[in-house]
Amino acid sequence: MDTKQAEIKKEYRVPEKISVLSIFWTFFRVGLFTLGGGLAMLPVMRHEIVHKQKWLDDCDFYSFVSLATAIPGAIAVNTAYLLGRRLAGKQGLAAAVLGTILPSFTVILLVVWFLSPFFKYPKVAAFLRGCAIAVAGQLAFAGLSFGKRSLGKWQQVVGFILGLTIIGVLKIHPIWGIIAVSIFGFYFFPHQES
């Protein structure tokens, strides 16, 4: 491990030895036991990384999630990419991303191969509607837990209202809401020297 990686691990309170296999299995569990992907994965990912493994604290986790939302692509994969890289460099990155996407890929293949003939049955359709409700609950929980950490200052509340107005009320494309709130944050959030 080079000096820069050691400094990063110390700064983010990352344990010295985290095996790549441990990273893979942690993210694999997240991918396997989360319906809906994306934002629905974040509460499960947070539980595994912050509470169970204790690799990061809440503040660091939410910082990575915030950064992941600004990067094009799937938020769960982006978060896995950033967290895996922080935990164990390029190998950790590969393990986290593979662990996140492999369960979904495998389940989709199995569903297509074996279960698609059963979709016409009412009980299967009812089960899938139940899954959709569970995903809605996971998304609501993700929004509440992320919002609870993010709306502590007046600037954050104003930024939230601005983004909600642009996207939800004015029905403007979300990218413009992100850009507007980012510009607002640049001017109104306190700047910290690094």
JSON list of C-alpha atoms in Angstrom, two decimals, residues 17-31 45 48-49 53-55 79-102:
[
{"chain": "A", "resi": 17, "resn": "LYS", "atom": "CA", "xyz": [-7.01, -5.00, 6.10]},
{"chain": "A", "resi": 18, "resn": "ILE", "atom": "CA", "xyz": [-10.23, -5.55, 4.19]},
{"chain": "A", "resi": 19, "resn": "SER", "atom": "CA", "xyz": [-10.16, -8.58, 1.96]},
{"chain": "A", "resi": 20, "resn": "VAL", "atom": "CA", "xyz": [-11.39, -8.27, -1.60]},
{"chain": "A", "resi": 21, "resn": "LEU", "atom": "CA", "xyz": [-13.47, -11.40, -1.03]},
{"chain": "A", "resi": 22, "resn": "SER", "atom": "CA", "xyz": [-15.14, -9.76, 1.98]},
{"chain": "A", "resi": 23, "resn": "ILE", "atom": "CA", "xyz": [-15.98, -6.72, -0.15]},
{"chain": "A", "resi": 24, "resn": "PHE", "atom": "CA", "xyz": [-17.37, -8.94, -2.91]},
{"chain": "A", "resi": 25, "resn": "TRP", "atom": "CA", "xyz": [-19.61, -10.96, -0.54]},
{"chain": "A", "resi": 26, "resn": "THR", "atom": "CA", "xyz": [-20.88, -7.86, 1.23]},
{"chain": "A", "resi": 27, "resn": "PHE", "atom": "CA", "xyz": [-21.94, -6.22, -2.02]},
{"chain": "A", "resi": 28, "resn": "PHE", "atom": "CA", "xyz": [-23.21, -9.56, -3.38]},
{"chain": "A", "resi": 29, "resn": "ARG", "atom": "CA", "xyz": [-25.57, -9.83, -0.38]},
{"chain": "A", "resi": 30, "resn": "VAL", "atom": "CA", "xyz": [-26.74, -6.28, -1.01]},
{"chain": "A", "resi": 31, "resn": "GLY", "atom": "CA", "xyz": [-27.44, -7.09, -4.66]},
{"chain": "A", "resi": 45, "resn": "MET", "atom": "CA", "xyz": [-25.85, -1.12, 1.47]},
{"chain": "A", "resi": 48, "resn": "GLU", "atom": "CA", "xyz": [-23.99, -3.70, 5.58]},
{"chain": "A", "resi": 49, "resn": "ILE", "atom": "CA", "xyz": [-21.16, -1.16, 5.28]},
{"chain": "A", "resi": 53, "resn": "GLN", "atom": "CA", "xyz": [-18.98, -4.25, 8.71]},
{"chain": "A", "resi": 54, "resn": "LYS", "atom": "CA", "xyz": [-18.21, -0.82, 10.25]},
{"chain": "A", "resi": 55, "resn": "TRP", "atom": "CA", "xyz": [-16.02, 0.08, 7.28]},
{"chain": "A", "resi": 79, "resn": "THR", "atom": "CA", "xyz": [-21.84, 3.88, -5.04]},
{"chain": "A", "resi": 80, "resn": "ALA", "atom": "CA", "xyz": [-20.32, 0.38, -5.11]},
{"chain": "A", "resi": 81, "resn": "TYR", "atom": "CA", "xyz": [-17.59, 1.67, -7.43]},
{"chain": "A", "resi": 82, "resn": "LEU", "atom": "CA", "xyz": [-16.70, 4.57, -5.13]},
{"chain": "A", "resi": 83, "resn": "LEU", "atom": "CA", "xyz": [-16.91, 2.56, -1.90]},
{"chain": "A", "resi": 84, "resn": "GLY", "atom": "CA", "xyz": [-15.00, -0.42, -3.28]},
{"chain": "A", "resi": 85, "resn": "ARG", "atom": "CA", "xyz": [-12.25, 1.86, -4.56]},
{"chain": "A", "resi": 86, "resn": "ARG", "atom": "CA", "xyz": [-12.01, 3.62, -1.20]},
{"chain": "A", "resi": 87, "resn": "LEU", "atom": "CA", "xyz": [-11.91, 0.35, 0.72]},
{"chain": "A", "resi": 88, "resn": "ALA", "atom": "CA", "xyz": [-9.35, -1.59, -1.34]},
{"chain": "A", "resi": 89, "resn": "GLY", "atom": "CA", "xyz": [-8.31, 0.30, -4.46]},
{"chain": "A", "resi": 90, "resn": "LYS", "atom": "CA", "xyz": [-8.86, -1.14, -7.94]},
{"chain": "A", "resi": 91, "resn": "GLN", "atom": "CA", "xyz": [-9.40, -4.69, -6.68]},
{"chain": "A", "resi": 92, "resn": "GLY", "atom": "CA", "xyz": [-11.99, -3.46, -4.18]},
{"chain": "A", "resi": 93, "resn": "LEU", "atom": "CA", "xyz": [-13.68, -1.49, -6.93]},
{"chain": "A", "resi": 94, "resn": "ALA", "atom": "CA", "xyz": [-13.94, -4.58, -9.16]},
{"chain": "A", "resi": 95, "resn": "ALA", "atom": "CA", "xyz": [-15.17, -6.75, -6.27]},
{"chain": "A", "resi": 96, "resn": "ALA", "atom": "CA", "xyz": [-17.83, -4.24, -5.17]},
{"chain": "A", "resi": 97, "resn": "VAL", "atom": "CA", "xyz": [-19.19, -3.60, -8.67]},
{"chain": "A", "resi": 98, "resn": "LEU", "atom": "CA", "xyz": [-19.21, -7.29, -9.60]},
{"chain": "A", "resi": 99, "resn": "GLY", "atom": "CA", "xyz": [-20.84, -8.18, -6.28]},
{"chain": "A", "resi": 100, "resn": "THR", "atom": "CA", "xyz": [-23.54, -5.56, -6.86]},
{"chain": "A", "resi": 101, "resn": "ILE", "atom": "CA", "xyz": [-24.48, -6.49, -10.44]},
{"chain": "A", "resi": 102, "resn": "LEU", "atom": "CA", "xyz": [-23.93, -10.26, -10.50]}
]
